[in-house]
mmCIF file of C-alpha atoms and ligand atoms in Angstrom:
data_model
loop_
_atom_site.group_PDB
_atom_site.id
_atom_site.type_symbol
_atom_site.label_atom_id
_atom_site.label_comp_id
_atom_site.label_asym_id
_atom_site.label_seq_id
_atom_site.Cartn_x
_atom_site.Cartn_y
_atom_site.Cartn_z
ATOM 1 C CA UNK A 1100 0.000 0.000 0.000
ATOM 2 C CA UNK A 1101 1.113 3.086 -0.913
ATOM 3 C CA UNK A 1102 1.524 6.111 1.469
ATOM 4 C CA UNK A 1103 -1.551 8.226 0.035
ATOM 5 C CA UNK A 1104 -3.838 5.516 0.307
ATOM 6 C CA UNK A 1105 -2.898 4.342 3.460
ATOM 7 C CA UNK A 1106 -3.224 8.274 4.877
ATOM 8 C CA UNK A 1107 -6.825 8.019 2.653
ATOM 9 C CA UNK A 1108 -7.623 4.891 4.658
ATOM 10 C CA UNK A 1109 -6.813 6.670 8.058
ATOM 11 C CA UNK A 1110 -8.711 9.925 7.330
ATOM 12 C CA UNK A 1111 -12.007 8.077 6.307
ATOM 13 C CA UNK A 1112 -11.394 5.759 9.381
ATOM 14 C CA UNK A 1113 -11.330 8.903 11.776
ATOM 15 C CA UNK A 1114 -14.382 10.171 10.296
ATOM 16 C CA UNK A 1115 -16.295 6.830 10.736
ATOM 17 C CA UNK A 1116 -15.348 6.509 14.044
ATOM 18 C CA UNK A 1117 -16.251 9.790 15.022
ATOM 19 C CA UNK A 1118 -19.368 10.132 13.321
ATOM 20 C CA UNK A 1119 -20.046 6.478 15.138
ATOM 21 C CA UNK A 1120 -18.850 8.287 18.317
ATOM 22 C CA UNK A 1121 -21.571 11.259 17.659
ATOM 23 C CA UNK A 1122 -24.306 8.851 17.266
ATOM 24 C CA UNK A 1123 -23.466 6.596 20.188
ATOM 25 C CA UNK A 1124 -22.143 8.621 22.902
ATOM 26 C CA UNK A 1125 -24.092 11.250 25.386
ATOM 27 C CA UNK A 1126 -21.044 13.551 25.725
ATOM 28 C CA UNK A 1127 -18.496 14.984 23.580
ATOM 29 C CA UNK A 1128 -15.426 12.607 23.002
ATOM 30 C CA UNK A 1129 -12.884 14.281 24.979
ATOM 31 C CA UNK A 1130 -15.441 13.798 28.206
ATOM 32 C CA UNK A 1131 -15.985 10.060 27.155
ATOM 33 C CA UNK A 1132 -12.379 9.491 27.393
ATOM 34 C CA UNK A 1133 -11.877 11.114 31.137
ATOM 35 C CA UNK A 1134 -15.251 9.092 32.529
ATOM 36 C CA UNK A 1135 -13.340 5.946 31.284
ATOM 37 C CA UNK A 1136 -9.525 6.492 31.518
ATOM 38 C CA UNK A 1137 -9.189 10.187 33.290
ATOM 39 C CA UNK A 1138 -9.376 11.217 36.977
ATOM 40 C CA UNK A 1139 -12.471 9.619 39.214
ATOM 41 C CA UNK A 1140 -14.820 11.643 40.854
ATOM 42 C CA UNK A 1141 -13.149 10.630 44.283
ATOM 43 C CA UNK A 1142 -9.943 12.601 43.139
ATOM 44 C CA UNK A 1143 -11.941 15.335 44.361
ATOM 45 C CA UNK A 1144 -12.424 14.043 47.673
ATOM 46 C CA UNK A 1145 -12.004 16.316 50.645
ATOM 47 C CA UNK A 1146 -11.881 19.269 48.410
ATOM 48 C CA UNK A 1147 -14.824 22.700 49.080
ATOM 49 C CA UNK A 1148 -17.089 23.234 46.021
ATOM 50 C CA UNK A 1149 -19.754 25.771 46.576
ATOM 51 C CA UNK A 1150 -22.415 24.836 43.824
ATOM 52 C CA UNK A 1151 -25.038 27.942 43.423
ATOM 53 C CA UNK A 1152 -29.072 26.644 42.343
ATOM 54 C CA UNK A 1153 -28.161 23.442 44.356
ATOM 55 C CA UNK A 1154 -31.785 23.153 45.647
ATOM 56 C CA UNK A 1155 -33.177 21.663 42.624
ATOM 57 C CA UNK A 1156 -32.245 19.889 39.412
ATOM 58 C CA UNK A 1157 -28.641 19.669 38.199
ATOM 59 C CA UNK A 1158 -27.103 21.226 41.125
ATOM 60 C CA UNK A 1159 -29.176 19.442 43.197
ATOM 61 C CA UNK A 1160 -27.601 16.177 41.638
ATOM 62 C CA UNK A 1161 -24.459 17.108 41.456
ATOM 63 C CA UNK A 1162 -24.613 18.300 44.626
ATOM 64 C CA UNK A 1163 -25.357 14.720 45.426
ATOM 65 C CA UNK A 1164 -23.101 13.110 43.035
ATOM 66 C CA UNK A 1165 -19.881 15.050 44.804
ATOM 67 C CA UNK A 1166 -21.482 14.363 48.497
ATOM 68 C CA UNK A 1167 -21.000 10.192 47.053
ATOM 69 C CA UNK A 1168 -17.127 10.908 46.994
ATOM 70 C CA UNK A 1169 -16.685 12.956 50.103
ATOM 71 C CA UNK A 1170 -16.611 16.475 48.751
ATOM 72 C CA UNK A 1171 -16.949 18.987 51.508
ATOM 73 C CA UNK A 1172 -20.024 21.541 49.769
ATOM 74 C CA UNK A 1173 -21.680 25.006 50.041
ATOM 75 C CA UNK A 1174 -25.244 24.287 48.514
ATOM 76 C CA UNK A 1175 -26.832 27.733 48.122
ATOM 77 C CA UNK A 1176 -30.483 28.606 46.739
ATOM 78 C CA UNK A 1177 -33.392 30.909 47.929
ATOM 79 C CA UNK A 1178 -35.635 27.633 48.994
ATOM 80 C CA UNK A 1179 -33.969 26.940 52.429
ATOM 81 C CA UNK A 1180 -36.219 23.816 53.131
ATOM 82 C CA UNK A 1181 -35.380 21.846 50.167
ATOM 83 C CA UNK A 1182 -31.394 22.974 50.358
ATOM 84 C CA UNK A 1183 -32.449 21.001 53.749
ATOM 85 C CA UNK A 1184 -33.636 18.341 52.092
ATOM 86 C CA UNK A 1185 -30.628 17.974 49.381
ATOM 87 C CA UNK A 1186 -27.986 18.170 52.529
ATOM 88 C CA UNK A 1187 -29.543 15.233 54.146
ATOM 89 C CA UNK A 1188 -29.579 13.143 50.886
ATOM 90 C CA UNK A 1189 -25.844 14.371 50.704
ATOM 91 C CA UNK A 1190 -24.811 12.892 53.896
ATOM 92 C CA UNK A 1191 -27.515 9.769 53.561
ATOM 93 C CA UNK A 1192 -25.239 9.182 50.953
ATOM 94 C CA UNK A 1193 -21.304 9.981 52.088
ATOM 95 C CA UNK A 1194 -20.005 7.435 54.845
ATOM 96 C CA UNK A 1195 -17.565 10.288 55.731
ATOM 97 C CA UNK A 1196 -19.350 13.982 55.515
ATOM 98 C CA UNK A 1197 -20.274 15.212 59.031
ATOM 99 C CA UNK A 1198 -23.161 17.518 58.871
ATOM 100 C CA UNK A 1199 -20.818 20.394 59.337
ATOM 101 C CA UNK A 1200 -18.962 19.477 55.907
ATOM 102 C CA UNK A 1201 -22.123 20.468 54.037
ATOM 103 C CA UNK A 1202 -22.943 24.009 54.361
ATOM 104 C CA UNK A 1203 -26.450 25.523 53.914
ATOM 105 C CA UNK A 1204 -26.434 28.908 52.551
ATOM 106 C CA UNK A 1205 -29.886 31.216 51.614
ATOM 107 C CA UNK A 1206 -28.758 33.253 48.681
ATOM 108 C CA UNK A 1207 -30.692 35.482 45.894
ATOM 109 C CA UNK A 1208 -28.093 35.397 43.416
ATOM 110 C CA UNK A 1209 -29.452 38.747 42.291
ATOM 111 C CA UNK A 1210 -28.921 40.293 45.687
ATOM 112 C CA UNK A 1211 -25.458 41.340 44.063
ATOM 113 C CA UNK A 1212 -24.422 43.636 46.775
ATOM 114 C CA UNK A 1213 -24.347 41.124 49.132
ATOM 115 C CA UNK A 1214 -22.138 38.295 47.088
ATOM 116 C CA UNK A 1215 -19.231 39.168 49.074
ATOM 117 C CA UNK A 1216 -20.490 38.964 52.277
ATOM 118 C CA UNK A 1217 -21.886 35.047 50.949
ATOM 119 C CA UNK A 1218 -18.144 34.704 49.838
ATOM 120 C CA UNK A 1219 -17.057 35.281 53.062
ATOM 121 C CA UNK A 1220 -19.162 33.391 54.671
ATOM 122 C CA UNK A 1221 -17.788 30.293 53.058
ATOM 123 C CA UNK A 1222 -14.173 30.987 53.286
ATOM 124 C CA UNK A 1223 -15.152 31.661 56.651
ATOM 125 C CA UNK A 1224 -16.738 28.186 56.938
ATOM 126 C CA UNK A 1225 -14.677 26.312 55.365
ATOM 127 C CA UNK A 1226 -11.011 28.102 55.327
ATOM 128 C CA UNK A 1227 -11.036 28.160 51.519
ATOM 129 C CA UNK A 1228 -13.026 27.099 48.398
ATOM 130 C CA UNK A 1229 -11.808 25.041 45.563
ATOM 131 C CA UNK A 1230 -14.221 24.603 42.904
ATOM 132 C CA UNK A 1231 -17.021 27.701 42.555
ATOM 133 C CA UNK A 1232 -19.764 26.133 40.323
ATOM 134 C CA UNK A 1233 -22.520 28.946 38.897
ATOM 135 C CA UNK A 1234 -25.115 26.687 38.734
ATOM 136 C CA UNK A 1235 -28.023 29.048 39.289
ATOM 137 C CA UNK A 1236 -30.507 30.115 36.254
ATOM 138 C CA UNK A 1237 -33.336 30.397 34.434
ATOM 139 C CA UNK A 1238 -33.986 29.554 30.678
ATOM 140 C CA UNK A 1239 -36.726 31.009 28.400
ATOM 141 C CA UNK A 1240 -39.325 30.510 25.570
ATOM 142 C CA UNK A 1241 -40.708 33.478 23.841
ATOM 143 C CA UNK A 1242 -40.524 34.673 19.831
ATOM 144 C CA UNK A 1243 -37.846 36.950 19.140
ATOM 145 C CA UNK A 1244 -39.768 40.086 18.974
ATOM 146 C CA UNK A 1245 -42.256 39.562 21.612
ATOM 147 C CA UNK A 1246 -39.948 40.049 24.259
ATOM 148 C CA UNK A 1247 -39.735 42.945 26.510
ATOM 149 C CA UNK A 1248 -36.615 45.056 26.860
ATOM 150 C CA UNK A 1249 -36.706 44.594 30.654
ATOM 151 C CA UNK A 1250 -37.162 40.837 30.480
ATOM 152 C CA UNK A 1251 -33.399 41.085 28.315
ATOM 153 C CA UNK A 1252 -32.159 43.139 31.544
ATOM 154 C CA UNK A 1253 -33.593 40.767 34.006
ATOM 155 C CA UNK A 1254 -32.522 37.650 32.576
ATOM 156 C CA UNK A 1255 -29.014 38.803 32.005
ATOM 157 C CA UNK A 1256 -28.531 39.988 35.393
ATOM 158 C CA UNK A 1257 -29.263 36.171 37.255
ATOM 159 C CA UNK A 1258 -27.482 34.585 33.679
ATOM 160 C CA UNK A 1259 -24.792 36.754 33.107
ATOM 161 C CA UNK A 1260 -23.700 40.076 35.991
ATOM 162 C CA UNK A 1261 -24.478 37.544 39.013
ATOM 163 C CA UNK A 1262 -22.170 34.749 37.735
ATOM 164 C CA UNK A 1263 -19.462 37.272 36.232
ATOM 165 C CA UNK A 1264 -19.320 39.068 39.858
ATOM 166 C CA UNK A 1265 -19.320 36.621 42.081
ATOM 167 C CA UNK A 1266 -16.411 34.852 39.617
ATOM 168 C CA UNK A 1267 -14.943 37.906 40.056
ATOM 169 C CA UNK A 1268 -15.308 37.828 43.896
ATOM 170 C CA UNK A 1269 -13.462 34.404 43.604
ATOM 171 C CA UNK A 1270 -10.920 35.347 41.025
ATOM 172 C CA UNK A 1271 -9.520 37.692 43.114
ATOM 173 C CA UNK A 1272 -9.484 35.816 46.201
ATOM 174 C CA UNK A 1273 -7.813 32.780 44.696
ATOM 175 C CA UNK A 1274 -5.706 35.225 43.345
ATOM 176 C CA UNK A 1275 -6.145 33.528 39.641
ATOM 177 C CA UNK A 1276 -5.229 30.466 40.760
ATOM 178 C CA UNK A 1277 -8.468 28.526 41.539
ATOM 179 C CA UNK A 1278 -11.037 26.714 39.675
ATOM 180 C CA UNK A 1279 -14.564 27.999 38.420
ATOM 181 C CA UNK A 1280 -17.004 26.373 36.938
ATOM 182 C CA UNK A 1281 -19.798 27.086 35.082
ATOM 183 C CA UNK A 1282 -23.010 25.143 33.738
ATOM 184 C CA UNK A 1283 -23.697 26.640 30.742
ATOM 185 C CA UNK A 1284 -25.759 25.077 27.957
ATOM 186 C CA UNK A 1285 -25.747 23.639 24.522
ATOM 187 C CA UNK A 1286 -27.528 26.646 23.343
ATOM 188 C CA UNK A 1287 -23.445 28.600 24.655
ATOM 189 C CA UNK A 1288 -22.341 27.165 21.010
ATOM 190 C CA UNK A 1289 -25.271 26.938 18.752
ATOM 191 C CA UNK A 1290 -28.231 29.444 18.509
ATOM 192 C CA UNK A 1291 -31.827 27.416 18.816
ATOM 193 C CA UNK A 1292 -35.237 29.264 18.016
ATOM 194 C CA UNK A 1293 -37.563 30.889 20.784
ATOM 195 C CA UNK A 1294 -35.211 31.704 23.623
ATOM 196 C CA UNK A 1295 -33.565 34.818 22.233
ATOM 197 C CA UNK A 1296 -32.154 36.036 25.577
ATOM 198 C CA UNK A 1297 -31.330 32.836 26.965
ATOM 199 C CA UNK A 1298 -28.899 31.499 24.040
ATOM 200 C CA UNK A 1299 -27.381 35.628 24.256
ATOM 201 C CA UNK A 1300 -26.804 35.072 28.021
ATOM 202 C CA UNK A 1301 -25.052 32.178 27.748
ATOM 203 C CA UNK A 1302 -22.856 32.742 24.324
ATOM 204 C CA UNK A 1303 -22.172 36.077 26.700
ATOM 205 C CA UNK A 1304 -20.938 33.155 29.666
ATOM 206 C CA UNK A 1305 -18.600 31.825 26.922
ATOM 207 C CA UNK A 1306 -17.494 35.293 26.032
ATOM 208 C CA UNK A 1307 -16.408 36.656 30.081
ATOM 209 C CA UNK A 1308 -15.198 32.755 31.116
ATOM 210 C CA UNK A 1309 -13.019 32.516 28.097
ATOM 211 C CA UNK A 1310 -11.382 35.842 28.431
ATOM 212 C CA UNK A 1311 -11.194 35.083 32.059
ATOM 213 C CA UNK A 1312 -8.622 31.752 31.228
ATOM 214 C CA UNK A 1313 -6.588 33.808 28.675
ATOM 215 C CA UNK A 1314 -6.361 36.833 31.436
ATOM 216 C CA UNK A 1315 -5.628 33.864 34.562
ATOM 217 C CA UNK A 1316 -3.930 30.975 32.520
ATOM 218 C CA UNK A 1317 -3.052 28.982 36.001
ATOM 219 C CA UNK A 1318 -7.254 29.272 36.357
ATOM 220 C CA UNK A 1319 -9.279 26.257 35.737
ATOM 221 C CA UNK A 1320 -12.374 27.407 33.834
ATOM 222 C CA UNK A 1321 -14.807 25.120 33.195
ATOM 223 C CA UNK A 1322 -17.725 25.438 30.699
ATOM 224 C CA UNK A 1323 -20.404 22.465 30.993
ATOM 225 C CA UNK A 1324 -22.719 22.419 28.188
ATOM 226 C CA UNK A 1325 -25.817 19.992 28.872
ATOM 227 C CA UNK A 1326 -28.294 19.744 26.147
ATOM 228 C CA UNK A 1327 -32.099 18.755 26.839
ATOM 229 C CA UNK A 1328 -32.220 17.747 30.475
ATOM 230 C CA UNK A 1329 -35.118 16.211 33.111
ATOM 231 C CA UNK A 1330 -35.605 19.399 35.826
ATOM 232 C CA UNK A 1331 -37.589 21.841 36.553
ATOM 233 C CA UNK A 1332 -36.283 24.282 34.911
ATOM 234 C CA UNK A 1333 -38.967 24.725 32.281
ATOM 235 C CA UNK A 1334 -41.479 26.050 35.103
ATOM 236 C CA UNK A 1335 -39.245 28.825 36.383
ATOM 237 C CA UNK A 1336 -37.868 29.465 32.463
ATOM 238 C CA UNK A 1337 -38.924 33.840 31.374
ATOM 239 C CA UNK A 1338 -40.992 34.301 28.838
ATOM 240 C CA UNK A 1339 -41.204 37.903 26.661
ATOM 241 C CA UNK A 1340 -42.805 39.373 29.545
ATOM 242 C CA UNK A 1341 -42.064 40.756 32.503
ATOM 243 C CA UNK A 1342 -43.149 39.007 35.552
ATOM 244 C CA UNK A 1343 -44.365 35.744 33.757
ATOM 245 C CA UNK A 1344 -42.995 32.428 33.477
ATOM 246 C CA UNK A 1345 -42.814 29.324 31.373
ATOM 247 C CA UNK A 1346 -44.992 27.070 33.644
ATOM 248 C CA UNK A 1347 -44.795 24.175 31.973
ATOM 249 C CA UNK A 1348 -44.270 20.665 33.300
ATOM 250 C CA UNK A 1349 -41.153 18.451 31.157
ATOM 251 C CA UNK A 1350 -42.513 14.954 30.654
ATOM 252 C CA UNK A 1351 -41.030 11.888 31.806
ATOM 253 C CA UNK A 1352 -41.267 10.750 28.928
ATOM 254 C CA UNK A 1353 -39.510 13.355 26.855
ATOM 255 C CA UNK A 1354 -36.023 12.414 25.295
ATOM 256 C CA UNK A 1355 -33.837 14.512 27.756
ATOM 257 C CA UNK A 1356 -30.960 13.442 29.823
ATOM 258 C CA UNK A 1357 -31.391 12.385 33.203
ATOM 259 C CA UNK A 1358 -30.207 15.195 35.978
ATOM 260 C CA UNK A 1359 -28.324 12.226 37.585
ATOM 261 C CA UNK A 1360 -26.591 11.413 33.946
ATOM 262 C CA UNK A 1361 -25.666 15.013 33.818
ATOM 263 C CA UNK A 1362 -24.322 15.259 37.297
ATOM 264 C CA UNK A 1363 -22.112 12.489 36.813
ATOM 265 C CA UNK A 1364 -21.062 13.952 33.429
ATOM 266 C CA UNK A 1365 -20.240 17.193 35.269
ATOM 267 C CA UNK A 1366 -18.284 16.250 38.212
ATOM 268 C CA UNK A 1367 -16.133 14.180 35.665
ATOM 269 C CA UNK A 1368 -15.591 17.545 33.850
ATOM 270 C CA UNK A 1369 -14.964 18.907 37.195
ATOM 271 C CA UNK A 1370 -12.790 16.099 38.731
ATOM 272 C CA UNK A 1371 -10.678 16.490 35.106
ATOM 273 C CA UNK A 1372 -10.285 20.270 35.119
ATOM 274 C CA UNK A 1373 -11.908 20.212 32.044
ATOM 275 C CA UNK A 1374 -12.237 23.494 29.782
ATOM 276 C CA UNK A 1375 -15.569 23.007 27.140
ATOM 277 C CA UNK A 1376 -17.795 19.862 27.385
ATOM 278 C CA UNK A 1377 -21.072 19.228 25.683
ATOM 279 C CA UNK A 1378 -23.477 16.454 26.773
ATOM 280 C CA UNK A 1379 -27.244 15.527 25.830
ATOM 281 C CA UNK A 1380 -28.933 12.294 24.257
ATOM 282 C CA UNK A 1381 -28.857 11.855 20.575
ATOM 283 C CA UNK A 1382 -28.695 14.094 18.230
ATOM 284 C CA UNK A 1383 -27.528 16.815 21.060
ATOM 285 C CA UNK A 1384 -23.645 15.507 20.657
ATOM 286 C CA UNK A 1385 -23.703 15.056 17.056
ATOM 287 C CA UNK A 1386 -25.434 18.409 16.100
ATOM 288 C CA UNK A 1387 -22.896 20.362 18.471
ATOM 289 C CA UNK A 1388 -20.041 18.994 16.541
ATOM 290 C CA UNK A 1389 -21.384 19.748 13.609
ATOM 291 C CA UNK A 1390 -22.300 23.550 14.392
ATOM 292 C CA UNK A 1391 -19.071 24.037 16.179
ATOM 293 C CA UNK A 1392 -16.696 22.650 13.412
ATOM 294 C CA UNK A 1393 -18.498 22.586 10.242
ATOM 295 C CA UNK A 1394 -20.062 25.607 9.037
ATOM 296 C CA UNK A 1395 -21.042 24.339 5.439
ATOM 297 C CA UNK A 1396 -22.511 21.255 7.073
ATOM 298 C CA UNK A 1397 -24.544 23.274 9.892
ATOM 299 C CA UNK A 1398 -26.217 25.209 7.267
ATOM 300 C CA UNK A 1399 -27.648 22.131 5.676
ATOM 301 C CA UNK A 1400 -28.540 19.794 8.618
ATOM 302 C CA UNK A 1401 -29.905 23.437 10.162
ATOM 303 C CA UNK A 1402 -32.256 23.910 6.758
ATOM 304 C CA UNK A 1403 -32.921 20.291 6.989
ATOM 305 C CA UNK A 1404 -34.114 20.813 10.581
ATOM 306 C CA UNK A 1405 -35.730 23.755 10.333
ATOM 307 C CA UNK A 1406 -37.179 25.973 13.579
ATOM 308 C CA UNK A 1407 -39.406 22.688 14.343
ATOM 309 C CA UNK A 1408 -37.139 20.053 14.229
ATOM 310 C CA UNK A 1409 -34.744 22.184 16.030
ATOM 311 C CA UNK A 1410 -37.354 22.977 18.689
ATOM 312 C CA UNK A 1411 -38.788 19.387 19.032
ATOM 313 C CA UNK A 1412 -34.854 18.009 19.658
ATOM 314 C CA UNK A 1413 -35.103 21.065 22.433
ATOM 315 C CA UNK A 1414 -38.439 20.150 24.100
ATOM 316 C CA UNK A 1415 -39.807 17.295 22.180
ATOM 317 C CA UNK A 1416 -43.530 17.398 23.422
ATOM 318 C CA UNK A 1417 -43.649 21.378 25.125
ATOM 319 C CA UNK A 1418 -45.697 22.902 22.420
ATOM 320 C CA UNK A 1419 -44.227 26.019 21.524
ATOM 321 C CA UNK A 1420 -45.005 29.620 21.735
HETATM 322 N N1 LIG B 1660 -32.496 21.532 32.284
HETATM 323 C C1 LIG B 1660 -31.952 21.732 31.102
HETATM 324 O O1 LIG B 1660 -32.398 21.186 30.072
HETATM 325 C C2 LIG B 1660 -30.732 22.613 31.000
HETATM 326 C C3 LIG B 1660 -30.026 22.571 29.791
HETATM 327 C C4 LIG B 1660 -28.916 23.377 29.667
HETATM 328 C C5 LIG B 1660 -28.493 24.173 30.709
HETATM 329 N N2 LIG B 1660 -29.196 24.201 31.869
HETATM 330 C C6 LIG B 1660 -28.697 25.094 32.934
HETATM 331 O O2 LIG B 1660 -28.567 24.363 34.121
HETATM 332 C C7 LIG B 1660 -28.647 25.247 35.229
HETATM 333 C C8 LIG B 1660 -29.540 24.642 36.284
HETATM 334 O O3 LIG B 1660 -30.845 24.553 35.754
HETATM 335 P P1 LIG B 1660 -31.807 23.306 36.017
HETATM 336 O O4 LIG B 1660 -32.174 22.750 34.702
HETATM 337 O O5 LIG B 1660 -31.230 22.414 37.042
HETATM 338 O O6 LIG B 1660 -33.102 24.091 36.538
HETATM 339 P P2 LIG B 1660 -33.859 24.116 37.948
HETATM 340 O O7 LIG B 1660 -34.182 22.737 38.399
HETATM 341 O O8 LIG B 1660 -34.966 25.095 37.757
HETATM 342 O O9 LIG B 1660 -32.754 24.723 38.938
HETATM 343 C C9 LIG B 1660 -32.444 26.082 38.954
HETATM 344 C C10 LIG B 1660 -31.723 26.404 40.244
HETATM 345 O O10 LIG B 1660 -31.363 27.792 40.220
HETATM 346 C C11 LIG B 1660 -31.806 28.388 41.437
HETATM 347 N N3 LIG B 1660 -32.131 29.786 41.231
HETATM 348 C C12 LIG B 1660 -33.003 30.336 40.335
HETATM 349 N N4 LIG B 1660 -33.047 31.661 40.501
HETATM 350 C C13 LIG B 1660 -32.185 31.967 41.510
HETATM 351 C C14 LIG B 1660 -31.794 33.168 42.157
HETATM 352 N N5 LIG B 1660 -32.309 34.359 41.808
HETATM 353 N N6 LIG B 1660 -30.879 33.107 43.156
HETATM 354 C C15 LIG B 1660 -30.372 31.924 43.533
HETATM 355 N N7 LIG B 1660 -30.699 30.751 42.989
HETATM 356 C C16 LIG B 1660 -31.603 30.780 41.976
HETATM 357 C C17 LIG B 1660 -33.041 27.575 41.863
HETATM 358 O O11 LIG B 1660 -33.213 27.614 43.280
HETATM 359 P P3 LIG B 1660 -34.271 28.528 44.082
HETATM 360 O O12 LIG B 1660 -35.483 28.668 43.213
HETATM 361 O O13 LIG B 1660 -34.492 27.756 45.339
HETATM 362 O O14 LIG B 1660 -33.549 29.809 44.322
HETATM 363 C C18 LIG B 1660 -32.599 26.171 41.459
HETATM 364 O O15 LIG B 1660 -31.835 25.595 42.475
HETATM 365 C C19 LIG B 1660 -29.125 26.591 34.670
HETATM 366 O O16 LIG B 1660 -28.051 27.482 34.602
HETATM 367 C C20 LIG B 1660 -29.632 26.243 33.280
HETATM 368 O O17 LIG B 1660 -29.470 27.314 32.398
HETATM 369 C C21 LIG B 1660 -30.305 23.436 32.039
#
């Protein structure tokens, strides 16, 4: 065999394999590789990670997830009872946290002025903090030009200004050595239809986080992606107008990944110091590699789609506004 057909026979067997990898996995490849062969979860044993919107959904599981492998934890959220409820599960399932290992905090996010006095309430606590996760947020589903200037503001300040100043907060406390993380969303890399603000807030997340690793190299930045996923998040999610939200109910029956998949998923990104990972059931991984490294190809499968067929791979049964 020649050398240009054995480099044609390696380039078409990358391909295959990848596109096989698209179809099969429910991550991106990199994050595949660390769940199998990279750091466990229980590297991050004994470590403080303050996870914000722990008192329901993702947080809430990967609050859980990092109480499993003995990760000492700030939970904060503005329902105190069910932060309660989450800390118990924690320790109902660590052999090893006591219950002063798992810290309860109330917190508004948007009470801005006060995020350093929260900061220091931790440190205080806890006599450091390794991982900040900005968990807390809200999505959205409202036409483009239906929504209302002030809904724009609102949602940006819990998406965006909270998480950028209370990174800030931690940046210069760790002195831009520490490790943030942030879970962002599929919609950070690709645009989908009816959530205007939403997908603006969180390409803006890419935008500050990504600046923030070129200004702090020795920071660990983390951007978690997750695609479609079972929480609540659809009943709290803005609409166009001010005041009003989503309230709808996700089935169980909708294809979405599990909050417990997704938790796992995340505290691997976590436990690997990992920079950009996408996750979601099929098509999530496949259409995020397509829109983030083929352009020509995204414009077809995108047509193909259309504002329905992206919609339906968004929220499958939700009918849409
Ligand atoms: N579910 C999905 O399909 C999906 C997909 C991609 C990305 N995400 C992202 O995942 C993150 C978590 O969402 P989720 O799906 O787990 O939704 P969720 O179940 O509704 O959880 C949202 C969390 O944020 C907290 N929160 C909301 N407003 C807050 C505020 N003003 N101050 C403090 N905490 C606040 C809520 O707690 P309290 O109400 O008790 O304050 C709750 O703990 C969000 O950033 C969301 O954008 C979700």
């Amino acid at each position: 065999m020649g050398l240009f057909e054995f480099i044609g026979i390696v380039v078409v067997l990358y391909y295959l394999i990848s596109i096989i990898l698209w179809i099969v996995l429910d991550s991106d490849i990199e994050l595949w590789i660390k769940e199998r062969w990279g750091k466990p979860i229980d590297s991050l044993r004994g470590k403080v990670v303050w996870i914000t919107g722990a008192s329901s959904g993702i947080g809430k599981q990967l609050a859980i997830e990092l109480a499993r492998n003995h990760v000492k934890l700030c939970i904060s959220a503005r329902t105190v009872d069910r932060l309660q409820a989450v800390k118990e599960e924690c320790l109902k399932q660590s052999k090893l946290l006591q219950p002063n290992d798992i810290l309860v905090l109330k917190m508004d996010m948007l009470d801005i002025d006060q995020h350093q006095r929260y900061f220091d309430t931790v440190v205080t606590h806890f006599g450091g903090l390794d991982i900040l996760v900005n968990n807390a947020g809200r999505s959205q589903r409202a036409s483009f030009e239906e929504i209302d200037l002030k809904v724009d503001r609102e949602l940006f300040e819990l998406d965006v200004f909270s998480i950028v100043n209370l990174t800030r907060i931690y940046v210069k406390h760790s002195k831009g050595r520490g490790h943030v993380a942030c879970t962002s969303s599929s919609v950070g890399l690709i645009s989908v239809p009816n959530s205007a603000t939403y997908t603006a807030a969180k390409h803006a997340i890419h935008g500050y986080y990504e600046t923030l690793k070129l200004d702090h190299p020795s920071m660990d930045v983390t951007l978690f992606c997750p695609g479609p996923t079972h929480t609540e998040f659809l009943q709290n999610a803005f609409t166009g107008k001010h005041g009003q939200v989503y309230n709808r109910t996700v089935q169980p029956t909708d294809r979405r990944m599990t909050s417990e998949r997704c938790a796992v998923l995340m505290a691997t990104a976590l436990a690997n110091k990992c920079q950009i990972n996408f996750v979601g059931p099929f098509p999530v991984p496949a259409l995020m590699y397509i829109s983030c490294y083929y352009p020509n190809l995204r414009k077809l499968v995108l047509m193909i789609l259309g504002k329905s067929g992206l919609a339906k791979i968004r929220d499958t049964n939700v009918p849409q506004n």
